[in-house]
PDB file of C-alpha atoms in Angstrom:
ATOM      1  CA  MET A 129     -31.560 -91.180  83.375  1.00 53.00           C
ATOM      2  CA  THR A 130     -29.961 -89.508  86.426  1.00 53.00           C
ATOM      3  CA  ILE A 131     -27.854 -86.432  85.873  1.00 51.00           C
ATOM      4  CA  LYS A 132     -24.980 -85.403  88.101  1.00 53.00           C
ATOM      5  CA  THR A 133     -25.249 -81.699  88.664  1.00 51.00           C
ATOM      6  CA  GLU A 134     -22.741 -79.304  90.116  1.00 53.00           C
ATOM      7  CA  PRO A 135     -23.941 -76.718  92.608  1.00 51.00           C
ATOM      8  CA  ALA A 136     -24.895 -73.525  90.815  1.00 51.00           C
ATOM      9  CA  LYS A 137     -23.512 -70.244  92.068  1.00 55.00           C
ATOM     10  CA  SER A 138     -26.910 -68.600  91.963  1.00 62.00           C
ATOM     11  CA  GLU A 139     -29.931 -70.852  91.603  1.00 70.00           C
ATOM     12  CA  PRO A 140     -32.103 -69.728  88.681  1.00 74.00           C
ATOM     13  CA  SER A 141     -35.819 -69.630  89.283  1.00 82.00           C
ATOM     14  CA  HIS A 142     -38.676 -71.024  87.247  1.00 84.00           C
ATOM     15  CA  GLN A 143     -40.206 -68.663  84.739  1.00 91.00           C
ATOM     16  CA  LYS A 144     -43.735 -68.873  83.453  1.00 93.00           C
ATOM     17  CA  LEU A 145     -43.675 -69.618  79.726  1.00 92.00           C
ATOM     18  CA  LEU A 146     -47.404 -69.664  79.044  1.00 96.00           C
ATOM     19  CA  THR A 147     -50.773 -70.991  80.158  1.00 97.00           C
ATOM     20  CA  ILE A 148     -53.004 -72.916  77.778  1.00 98.00           C
ATOM     21  CA  ASP A 149     -56.521 -74.263  77.989  1.00 98.00           C
ATOM     22  CA  SER A 150     -56.947 -78.040  78.324  1.00 98.00           C
ATOM     23  CA  GLU A 151     -57.780 -78.565  74.658  1.00 97.00           C
ATOM     24  CA  LEU A 152     -55.822 -80.719  72.239  1.00 97.00           C
ATOM     25  CA  SER A 153     -55.928 -77.898  69.691  1.00 96.00           C
ATOM     26  CA  GLN A 154     -53.878 -75.780  72.128  1.00 97.00           C
ATOM     27  CA  VAL A 155     -50.980 -78.226  72.463  1.00 98.00           C
ATOM     28  CA  LYS A 156     -49.203 -76.918  69.385  1.00 96.00           C
ATOM     29  CA  ILE A 157     -49.105 -73.435  70.924  1.00 97.00           C
ATOM     30  CA  ALA A 158     -47.188 -74.782  73.913  1.00 97.00           C
ATOM     31  CA  ALA A 159     -44.994 -76.813  71.552  1.00 97.00           C
ATOM     32  CA  LYS A 160     -44.094 -73.724  69.545  1.00 95.00           C
ATOM     33  CA  ALA A 161     -43.208 -71.744  72.676  1.00 95.00           C
ATOM     34  CA  VAL A 162     -40.955 -74.479  74.051  1.00 94.00           C
ATOM     35  CA  ARG A 163     -39.269 -74.952  70.684  1.00 91.00           C
ATOM     36  CA  LYS A 164     -38.455 -71.235  70.675  1.00 90.00           C
ATOM     37  CA  ILE A 165     -36.717 -71.592  74.060  1.00 89.00           C
ATOM     38  CA  SER A 166     -34.832 -74.731  73.122  1.00 87.00           C
ATOM     39  CA  ASN A 167     -33.778 -73.366  69.738  1.00 84.00           C
ATOM     40  CA  SER A 168     -31.830 -70.686  71.585  1.00 81.00           C
ATOM     41  CA  LEU A 169     -29.626 -73.371  73.138  1.00 79.00           C
ATOM     42  CA  SER A 170     -27.464 -76.197  71.863  1.00 64.00           C
ATOM     43  CA  PHE A 171     -27.726 -79.634  73.363  1.00 57.00           C
ATOM     44  CA  LYS A 172     -25.238 -82.402  73.591  1.00 54.00           C
ATOM     45  CA  SER A 173     -27.541 -85.358  73.129  1.00 51.00           C
ATOM     46  CA  VAL A 174     -31.028 -84.078  72.345  1.00 55.00           C
ATOM     47  CA  ASP A 175     -32.438 -81.596  69.908  1.00 78.00           C
ATOM     48  CA  SER A 176     -35.305 -79.130  69.902  1.00 87.00           C
ATOM     49  CA  GLY A 177     -37.560 -81.649  68.180  1.00 89.00           C
ATOM     50  CA  GLN A 178     -37.108 -84.128  71.012  1.00 90.00           C
ATOM     51  CA  ILE A 179     -37.809 -81.478  73.640  1.00 93.00           C
ATOM     52  CA  GLU A 180     -40.924 -80.439  71.744  1.00 95.00           C
ATOM     53  CA  LEU A 181     -42.104 -84.038  71.538  1.00 96.00           C
ATOM     54  CA  ALA A 182     -41.560 -84.628  75.276  1.00 96.00           C
ATOM     55  CA  LEU A 183     -43.543 -81.458  76.045  1.00 97.00           C
ATOM     56  CA  VAL A 184     -46.349 -82.430  73.654  1.00 98.00           C
ATOM     57  CA  GLU A 185     -46.601 -85.883  75.251  1.00 97.00           C
ATOM     58  CA  SER A 186     -46.692 -84.332  78.731  1.00 97.00           C
ATOM     59  CA  VAL A 187     -49.387 -81.778  77.906  1.00 98.00           C
ATOM     60  CA  THR A 188     -51.476 -84.347  76.037  1.00 97.00           C
ATOM     61  CA  ASN A 189     -51.137 -86.653  79.050  1.00 95.00           C
ATOM     62  CA  CYS A 190     -52.466 -83.808  81.255  1.00 96.00           C
ATOM     63  CA  ILE A 191     -55.462 -83.191  79.022  1.00 97.00           C
ATOM     64  CA  GLU A 192     -56.310 -86.902  78.921  1.00 95.00           C
ATOM     65  CA  HIS A 193     -55.632 -88.016  82.473  1.00 94.00           C
ATOM     66  CA  SER A 194     -55.964 -84.875  84.603  1.00 96.00           C
ATOM     67  CA  TYR A 195     -58.932 -83.354  82.813  1.00 97.00           C
ATOM     68  CA  GLY A 196     -60.510 -86.241  80.869  1.00 96.00           C
ATOM     69  CA  TYR A 197     -60.410 -84.210  77.641  1.00 96.00           C
ATOM     70  CA  GLN A 198     -62.613 -81.506  79.212  1.00 97.00           C
ATOM     71  CA  SER A 199     -61.706 -78.009  78.043  1.00 97.00           C
ATOM     72  CA  GLY A 200     -61.909 -74.965  80.317  1.00 97.00           C
ATOM     73  CA  ASN A 201     -59.074 -76.033  82.621  1.00 97.00           C
ATOM     74  CA  LEU A 202     -55.653 -74.465  82.798  1.00 97.00           C
ATOM     75  CA  ILE A 203     -52.248 -75.947  82.117  1.00 98.00           C
ATOM     76  CA  ASP A 204     -49.196 -73.887  83.043  1.00 98.00           C
ATOM     77  CA  ILE A 205     -45.848 -74.361  81.339  1.00 98.00           C
ATOM     78  CA  GLU A 206     -42.797 -73.110  83.218  1.00 97.00           C
ATOM     79  CA  TYR A 207     -39.102 -73.420  82.497  1.00 96.00           C
ATOM     80  CA  LYS A 208     -35.757 -72.938  84.162  1.00 95.00           C
ATOM     81  CA  ILE A 209     -32.342 -72.770  82.552  1.00 91.00           C
ATOM     82  CA  SER A 210     -29.281 -73.361  84.688  1.00 87.00           C
ATOM     83  CA  ASP A 211     -25.650 -73.897  83.762  1.00 81.00           C
ATOM     84  CA  VAL A 212     -26.215 -77.603  83.397  1.00 86.00           C
ATOM     85  CA  GLU A 213     -29.804 -78.263  82.412  1.00 90.00           C
ATOM     86  CA  LEU A 214     -33.083 -77.076  81.006  1.00 93.00           C
ATOM     87  CA  GLU A 215     -36.151 -77.872  83.088  1.00 95.00           C
ATOM     88  CA  VAL A 216     -39.626 -77.656  81.617  1.00 97.00           C
ATOM     89  CA  SER A 217     -42.552 -78.108  84.017  1.00 98.00           C
ATOM     90  CA  VAL A 218     -46.118 -78.930  83.028  1.00 98.00           C
ATOM     91  CA  ILE A 219     -48.511 -78.026  85.840  1.00 98.00           C
ATOM     92  CA  ASP A 220     -52.204 -78.828  86.110  1.00 97.00           C
ATOM     93  CA  ASP A 221     -55.018 -78.780  88.671  1.00 97.00           C
ATOM     94  CA  GLY A 222     -56.096 -82.384  88.191  1.00 96.00           C
ATOM     95  CA  PRO A 223     -56.275 -85.056  90.887  1.00 95.00           C
ATOM     96  CA  PRO A 224     -53.093 -86.858  92.010  1.00 94.00           C
ATOM     97  CA  ALA A 225     -51.696 -89.200  89.374  1.00 90.00           C
ATOM     98  CA  PRO A 226     -50.459 -92.377  91.086  1.00 86.00           C
ATOM     99  CA  LYS A 227     -50.417 -94.256  87.766  1.00 85.00           C
ATOM    100  CA  LEU A 228     -48.032 -91.705  86.329  1.00 86.00           C
ATOM    101  CA  THR A 229     -45.855 -91.985  89.431  1.00 85.00           C
ATOM    102  CA  SER A 230     -45.579 -95.751  89.067  1.00 84.00           C
ATOM    103  CA  LYS A 231     -44.947 -95.567  85.330  1.00 83.00           C
ATOM    104  CA  LEU A 232     -42.152 -93.061  85.855  1.00 83.00           C
ATOM    105  CA  ALA A 233     -40.690 -95.045  88.731  1.00 80.00           C
ATOM    106  CA  SER A 234     -40.706 -98.303  86.796  1.00 76.00           C
ATOM    107  CA  GLU A 235     -37.242 -99.503  85.888  1.00 55.00           C
ATOM    108  CA  THR A 236     -38.691-101.133  82.814  1.00 58.00           C
ATOM    109  CA  ASP A 237     -38.132 -99.313  79.597  1.00 57.00           C
ATOM    110  CA  ALA A 238     -41.029-100.818  77.706  1.00 56.00           C
ATOM    111  CA  ILE A 239     -39.887 -99.440  74.393  1.00 63.00           C
ATOM    112  CA  SER A 240     -36.568-101.236  74.471  1.00 60.00           C
ATOM    113  CA  GLN A 241     -38.297-104.442  75.531  1.00 59.00           C
ATOM    114  CA  LEU A 242     -40.642-104.505  72.592  1.00 61.00           C
ATOM    115  CA  ASN A 243     -39.789-107.225  70.135  1.00 57.00           C
ATOM    116  CA  LEU A 244     -41.313-105.844  67.011  1.00 57.00           C
ATOM    117  CA  THR A 245     -41.758-108.063  64.035  1.00 57.00           C
ATOM    118  CA  GLU A 246     -44.560-108.378  61.534  1.00 51.00           C
ATOM    119  CA  LEU A 247     -45.502-111.573  63.383  1.00 46.00           C
ATOM    120  CA  ASN A 248     -46.394-109.928  66.675  1.00 65.00           C
ATOM    121  CA  ILE A 249     -47.872-106.644  65.515  1.00 72.00           C
ATOM    122  CA  ASP A 250     -51.145-107.606  67.212  1.00 73.00           C
ATOM    123  CA  SER A 251     -49.403-107.260  70.545  1.00 70.00           C
ATOM    124  CA  LEU A 252     -48.383-103.680  69.798  1.00 73.00           C
ATOM    125  CA  PRO A 253     -50.208-101.101  71.886  1.00 70.00           C
ATOM    126  CA  ASP A 254     -52.315 -98.516  70.021  1.00 71.00           C
ATOM    127  CA  SER A 255     -51.870 -96.114  72.910  1.00 71.00           C
ATOM    128  CA  GLY A 256     -49.831 -95.679  76.079  1.00 76.00           C
ATOM    129  CA  TRP A 257     -46.644 -94.720  74.285  1.00 83.00           C
ATOM    130  CA  GLY A 258     -46.598 -91.226  75.787  1.00 89.00           C
ATOM    131  CA  VAL A 259     -44.860 -91.848  79.112  1.00 90.00           C
ATOM    132  CA  MET A 260     -42.465 -94.304  77.493  1.00 86.00           C
ATOM    133  CA  LEU A 261     -41.481 -91.621  75.009  1.00 90.00           C
ATOM    134  CA  ILE A 262     -41.120 -88.975  77.705  1.00 93.00           C
ATOM    135  CA  LYS A 263     -38.750 -91.246  79.621  1.00 90.00           C
ATOM    136  CA  SER A 264     -36.754 -91.966  76.485  1.00 88.00           C
ATOM    137  CA  LEU A 265     -36.475 -88.337  75.433  1.00 90.00           C
ATOM    138  CA  CYS A 266     -35.543 -86.722  78.771  1.00 91.00           C
ATOM    139  CA  ASP A 267     -32.412 -87.079  80.866  1.00 90.00           C
ATOM    140  CA  ASN A 268     -34.623 -87.142  83.929  1.00 92.00           C
ATOM    141  CA  VAL A 269     -38.332 -86.785  84.685  1.00 95.00           C
ATOM    142  CA  THR A 270     -39.895 -85.985  88.042  1.00 94.00           C
ATOM    143  CA  TYR A 271     -43.495 -85.898  89.195  1.00 95.00           C
ATOM    144  CA  SER A 272     -44.617 -84.106  92.338  1.00 95.00           C
ATOM    145  CA  ARG A 273     -47.626 -82.424  93.961  1.00 95.00           C
ATOM    146  CA  GLY A 274     -47.512 -78.843  95.114  1.00 94.00           C
ATOM    147  CA  ASN A 275     -50.369 -76.521  96.120  1.00 94.00           C
ATOM    148  CA  ASN A 276     -52.785 -79.288  95.119  1.00 95.00           C
ATOM    149  CA  ARG A 277     -51.378 -79.288  91.607  1.00 97.00           C
ATOM    150  CA  ASN A 278     -49.612 -81.936  89.522  1.00 97.00           C
ATOM    151  CA  ILE A 279     -46.112 -80.917  88.494  1.00 97.00           C
ATOM    152  CA  LEU A 280     -44.374 -82.965  85.820  1.00 97.00           C
ATOM    153  CA  THR A 281     -40.846 -81.737  85.240  1.00 97.00           C
ATOM    154  CA  LEU A 282     -38.828 -82.690  82.182  1.00 96.00           C
ATOM    155  CA  ILE A 283     -35.077 -82.290  82.562  1.00 95.00           C
ATOM    156  CA  PHE A 284     -32.627 -82.027  79.679  1.00 91.00           C
ATOM    157  CA  ALA A 285     -28.884 -81.898  80.298  1.00 88.00           C
ATOM    158  CA  LEU A 286     -27.004 -79.109  78.580  1.00 83.00           C
ATOM    159  CA  SER A 287     -23.600 -79.598  77.059  1.00 69.00           C
ATOM    160  CA  PRO A 288     -20.694 -77.241  77.855  1.00 55.00           C
ATOM    161  CA  ARG A 289     -21.151 -75.741  74.376  1.00 51.00           C
ATOM    162  CA  SER A 290     -24.704 -74.746  75.225  1.00 43.00           C
ATOM    163  CA  LYS A 291     -23.519 -72.933  78.338  1.00 42.00           C
ATOM    164  CA  GLU A 292     -21.405 -70.656  76.161  1.00 42.00           C
ATOM    165  CA  SER A 293     -24.263 -70.241  73.720  1.00 43.00           C
ATOM    166  CA  HIS A 294     -26.664 -69.266  76.469  1.00 43.00           C
ATOM    167  CA  THR A 295     -24.212 -66.840  78.049  1.00 40.00           C
ATOM    168  CA  GLN A 296     -23.719 -65.111  74.736  1.00 40.00           C
ATOM    169  CA  GLU A 297     -27.423 -64.756  74.148  1.00 39.00           C
ATOM    170  CA  ALA A 298     -28.307 -63.672  77.668  1.00 33.00           C
TER     171      ALA A 298
ATOM    172  CA  MET B  80     -60.490 -81.656  56.143  1.00 84.00           C
ATOM    173  CA  ASN B  81     -56.971 -82.393  57.328  1.00 92.00           C
ATOM    174  CA  TYR B  82     -56.551 -85.467  55.130  1.00 95.00           C
ATOM    175  CA  ALA B  83     -56.929 -85.664  51.366  1.00 96.00           C
ATOM    176  CA  MET B  84     -57.946 -89.056  49.984  1.00 96.00           C
ATOM    177  CA  GLU B  85     -57.728 -90.451  46.474  1.00 95.00           C
ATOM    178  CA  ILE B  86     -59.196 -93.849  45.664  1.00 94.00           C
ATOM    179  CA  SER B  87     -58.662 -95.881  42.534  1.00 92.00           C
ATOM    180  CA  GLY B  88     -60.074 -99.406  42.684  1.00 90.00           C
ATOM    181  CA  ASN B  89     -58.747-101.007  45.833  1.00 91.00           C
ATOM    182  CA  LEU B  90     -55.885 -98.496  46.095  1.00 93.00           C
ATOM    183  CA  ALA B  91     -56.255 -95.487  48.383  1.00 95.00           C
ATOM    184  CA  THR B  92     -53.761 -92.727  49.038  1.00 96.00           C
ATOM    185  CA  ILE B  93     -54.294 -90.579  52.109  1.00 97.00           C
ATOM    186  CA  THR B  94     -52.288 -87.372  52.412  1.00 97.00           C
ATOM    187  CA  PRO B  95     -52.265 -85.392  55.667  1.00 97.00           C
ATOM    188  CA  SER B  96     -52.350 -81.702  54.748  1.00 96.00           C
ATOM    189  CA  ASN B  97     -51.283 -80.504  58.198  1.00 96.00           C
ATOM    190  CA  ASN B  98     -47.604 -80.565  59.162  1.00 95.00           C
ATOM    191  CA  ARG B  99     -48.482 -81.986  62.597  1.00 96.00           C
ATOM    192  CA  PHE B 100     -49.799 -85.522  63.066  1.00 97.00           C
ATOM    193  CA  ASP B 101     -50.784 -85.422  66.726  1.00 96.00           C
ATOM    194  CA  ALA B 102     -53.503 -86.256  69.254  1.00 96.00           C
ATOM    195  CA  TYR B 103     -55.675 -83.477  67.862  1.00 96.00           C
ATOM    196  CA  LEU B 104     -55.674 -84.849  64.321  1.00 96.00           C
ATOM    197  CA  ALA B 105     -55.253 -88.601  64.919  1.00 96.00           C
ATOM    198  CA  PRO B 106     -59.009 -89.349  65.307  1.00 96.00           C
ATOM    199  CA  GLU B 107     -59.718 -87.811  61.902  1.00 97.00           C
ATOM    200  CA  PHE B 108     -57.001 -90.008  60.394  1.00 97.00           C
ATOM    201  CA  ARG B 109     -58.726 -93.117  61.776  1.00 96.00           C
ATOM    202  CA  ASP B 110     -62.039 -91.895  60.335  1.00 97.00           C
ATOM    203  CA  THR B 111     -60.422 -91.307  56.940  1.00 97.00           C
ATOM    204  CA  VAL B 112     -58.922 -94.817  56.888  1.00 96.00           C
ATOM    205  CA  ASN B 113     -62.280 -96.316  57.889  1.00 95.00           C
ATOM    206  CA  ASP B 114     -63.901 -94.344  55.082  1.00 95.00           C
ATOM    207  CA  ALA B 115     -61.367 -95.770  52.607  1.00 95.00           C
ATOM    208  CA  ILE B 116     -62.032 -99.314  53.856  1.00 93.00           C
ATOM    209  CA  GLU B 117     -65.784 -98.795  53.496  1.00 94.00           C
ATOM    210  CA  LYS B 118     -65.114 -97.781  49.893  1.00 93.00           C
ATOM    211  CA  SER B 119     -63.396-101.170  49.376  1.00 91.00           C
ATOM    212  CA  ALA B 120     -59.793 -99.997  49.612  1.00 92.00           C
ATOM    213  CA  THR B 121     -57.483-102.783  50.755  1.00 91.00           C
ATOM    214  CA  ASN B 122     -54.194-101.180  49.764  1.00 92.00           C
ATOM    215  CA  ILE B 123     -53.760 -97.920  51.677  1.00 95.00           C
ATOM    216  CA  THR B 124     -50.777 -95.636  51.275  1.00 96.00           C
ATOM    217  CA  VAL B 125     -50.225 -92.665  53.562  1.00 97.00           C
ATOM    218  CA  ASP B 126     -48.223 -89.928  51.887  1.00 97.00           C
ATOM    219  CA  MET B 127     -46.360 -88.236  54.743  1.00 97.00           C
ATOM    220  CA  ARG B 128     -44.705 -85.511  52.628  1.00 96.00           C
ATOM    221  CA  ASN B 129     -46.327 -82.669  54.596  1.00 97.00           C
ATOM    222  CA  VAL B 130     -45.797 -84.113  58.077  1.00 97.00           C
ATOM    223  CA  LEU B 131     -42.937 -82.556  60.033  1.00 96.00           C
ATOM    224  CA  PHE B 132     -43.995 -83.641  63.534  1.00 96.00           C
ATOM    225  CA  ILE B 133     -45.627 -86.792  64.876  1.00 97.00           C
ATOM    226  CA  ASP B 134     -46.478 -87.693  68.477  1.00 96.00           C
ATOM    227  CA  SER B 135     -47.434 -90.966  70.147  1.00 94.00           C
ATOM    228  CA  SER B 136     -51.118 -90.497  69.302  1.00 95.00           C
ATOM    229  CA  GLY B 137     -50.245 -90.092  65.633  1.00 96.00           C
ATOM    230  CA  LEU B 138     -48.081 -93.211  65.812  1.00 93.00           C
ATOM    231  CA  GLY B 139     -50.811 -95.082  67.654  1.00 93.00           C
ATOM    232  CA  SER B 140     -53.393 -94.236  65.007  1.00 95.00           C
ATOM    233  CA  ILE B 141     -51.111 -95.540  62.258  1.00 95.00           C
ATOM    234  CA  VAL B 142     -50.482 -98.743  64.244  1.00 91.00           C
ATOM    235  CA  SER B 143     -54.184 -99.350  64.883  1.00 91.00           C
ATOM    236  CA  CYS B 144     -55.029 -98.826  61.195  1.00 94.00           C
ATOM    237  CA  HIS B 145     -52.130-101.080  60.174  1.00 92.00           C
ATOM    238  CA  LYS B 146     -53.573-103.803  62.430  1.00 90.00           C
ATOM    239  CA  LEU B 147     -57.009-103.267  60.925  1.00 89.00           C
ATOM    240  CA  LEU B 148     -55.612-103.874  57.447  1.00 89.00           C
ATOM    241  CA  GLN B 149     -53.218-106.638  58.393  1.00 82.00           C
ATOM    242  CA  SER B 150     -55.191-109.299  56.533  1.00 81.00           C
ATOM    243  CA  ALA B 151     -54.810-107.134  53.401  1.00 80.00           C
ATOM    244  CA  ASN B 152     -51.644-105.139  52.840  1.00 79.00           C
ATOM    245  CA  GLY B 153     -51.526-103.026  55.955  1.00 85.00           C
ATOM    246  CA  ILE B 154     -50.611 -99.352  55.799  1.00 93.00           C
ATOM    247  CA  GLN B 155     -47.751 -98.274  53.548  1.00 94.00           C
ATOM    248  CA  LEU B 156     -45.966 -95.031  54.425  1.00 96.00           C
ATOM    249  CA  VAL B 157     -44.253 -92.948  51.772  1.00 96.00           C
ATOM    250  CA  ASN B 158     -42.217 -89.730  51.738  1.00 96.00           C
ATOM    251  CA  VAL B 159     -41.457 -89.827  55.459  1.00 96.00           C
ATOM    252  CA  ASN B 160     -39.533 -86.789  56.722  1.00 93.00           C
ATOM    253  CA  LYS B 161     -36.179 -87.330  58.495  1.00 92.00           C
ATOM    254  CA  ASP B 162     -37.421 -86.045  61.885  1.00 91.00           C
ATOM    255  CA  VAL B 163     -40.531 -88.199  61.716  1.00 95.00           C
ATOM    256  CA  ARG B 164     -38.395 -91.223  60.816  1.00 94.00           C
ATOM    257  CA  GLU B 165     -36.395 -90.587  63.969  1.00 91.00           C
ATOM    258  CA  ILE B 166     -39.530 -90.994  66.092  1.00 91.00           C
ATOM    259  CA  PHE B 167     -40.331 -94.262  64.317  1.00 91.00           C
ATOM    260  CA  ARG B 168     -36.764 -95.379  65.032  1.00 89.00           C
ATOM    261  CA  LEU B 169     -37.013 -94.357  68.689  1.00 87.00           C
ATOM    262  CA  THR B 170     -40.135 -96.477  69.148  1.00 86.00           C
ATOM    263  CA  HIS B 171     -38.743 -99.323  66.983  1.00 84.00           C
ATOM    264  CA  MET B 172     -41.628 -98.790  64.578  1.00 86.00           C
ATOM    265  CA  ASP B 173     -39.046 -98.674  61.802  1.00 88.00           C
ATOM    266  CA  LYS B 174     -38.995-102.468  62.144  1.00 84.00           C
ATOM    267  CA  ILE B 175     -42.686-102.616  61.282  1.00 86.00           C
ATOM    268  CA  PHE B 176     -42.896 -99.979  58.569  1.00 90.00           C
ATOM    269  CA  ASP B 177     -40.647 -99.498  55.553  1.00 89.00           C
ATOM    270  CA  LEU B 178     -39.803 -95.793  55.788  1.00 90.00           C
ATOM    271  CA  ASN B 179     -37.657 -95.559  52.683  1.00 83.00           C
ATOM    272  CA  GLN B 180     -40.379 -95.569  50.082  1.00 81.00           C
ATOM    273  CA  CYS B 181     -41.346 -92.725  47.783  1.00 80.00           C
ATOM    274  CA  SER B 182     -44.740 -92.071  46.197  1.00 71.00           C
ATOM    275  CA  PRO B 183     -46.439 -94.978  44.393  1.00 63.00           C
ATOM    276  CA  ASP B 184     -46.585 -95.033  40.613  1.00 61.00           C
ATOM    277  CA  GLN B 185     -49.838 -95.146  38.643  1.00 56.00           C
ATOM    278  CA  ASP B 186     -50.169 -98.886  39.283  1.00 60.00           C
ATOM    279  CA  GLY B 187     -49.730 -98.434  43.016  1.00 58.00           C
ATOM    280  CA  ASN B 188     -46.183 -99.825  43.070  1.00 63.00           C
ATOM    281  CA  LEU B 189     -43.907 -98.234  45.632  1.00 60.00           C
ATOM    282  CA  ALA B 190     -40.421 -97.200  44.640  1.00 61.00           C
ATOM    283  CA  ALA B 191     -37.588 -97.182  47.159  1.00 56.00           C
TER     284      ALA B 191
END
């Protein structure tokens, strides 16, 4: 999950992508915006669909856990593209999320530990797949607090090919 | 109405009309399956031909309905898009569901 990064010559800054309301019907708007960004790049090991899914899981997690499905709250989506990675941050005004911290810090990849057969389908969870998916889809994930806000950052490594692609499009 | 339902005897086919099967639409899917069960359906097929994106809530709703129908035939998925299959593979759900089936014939038999 950890990426080795080389020092960038000039550190790019985060850019605001959009702000959505904390409603499940709004998630697809954020998904579409992130897909547009990721479609402009090529990735070595992940595709735009995986980035979109990680973002959707993160925003849905916000709406559920930070805001308890209450609309009327804001969720900011920011991104940063460097020579080596794409960062997408999902920022909300909810209370601190210690559960999320421990889930992200856990060394256990619950998905890979599942032993799925028809015989044990009863043990399958109906929910709680979101963070597991986020961890599987991203090269790295960080959670922090800043200005009393939750900041979940999804990091996707870029391949050398994508660097060229980005330079050409910039 | 984001899900179309056809019932014939104990066979029900549910077709999501939206191309996203996510947290916003998953509760309505559960309601539709419950409606089919109340109408005596025990063999439920979900035709995924329109679905291009699924998230963990969509997956979770399919799993919970599959559990609900486990004593009967569970949920059968047909016409699953390549990208959606990839999410099933990532979560190992491809070991639970046969993702290579096409639409059922008039007798409800599923063709690979």
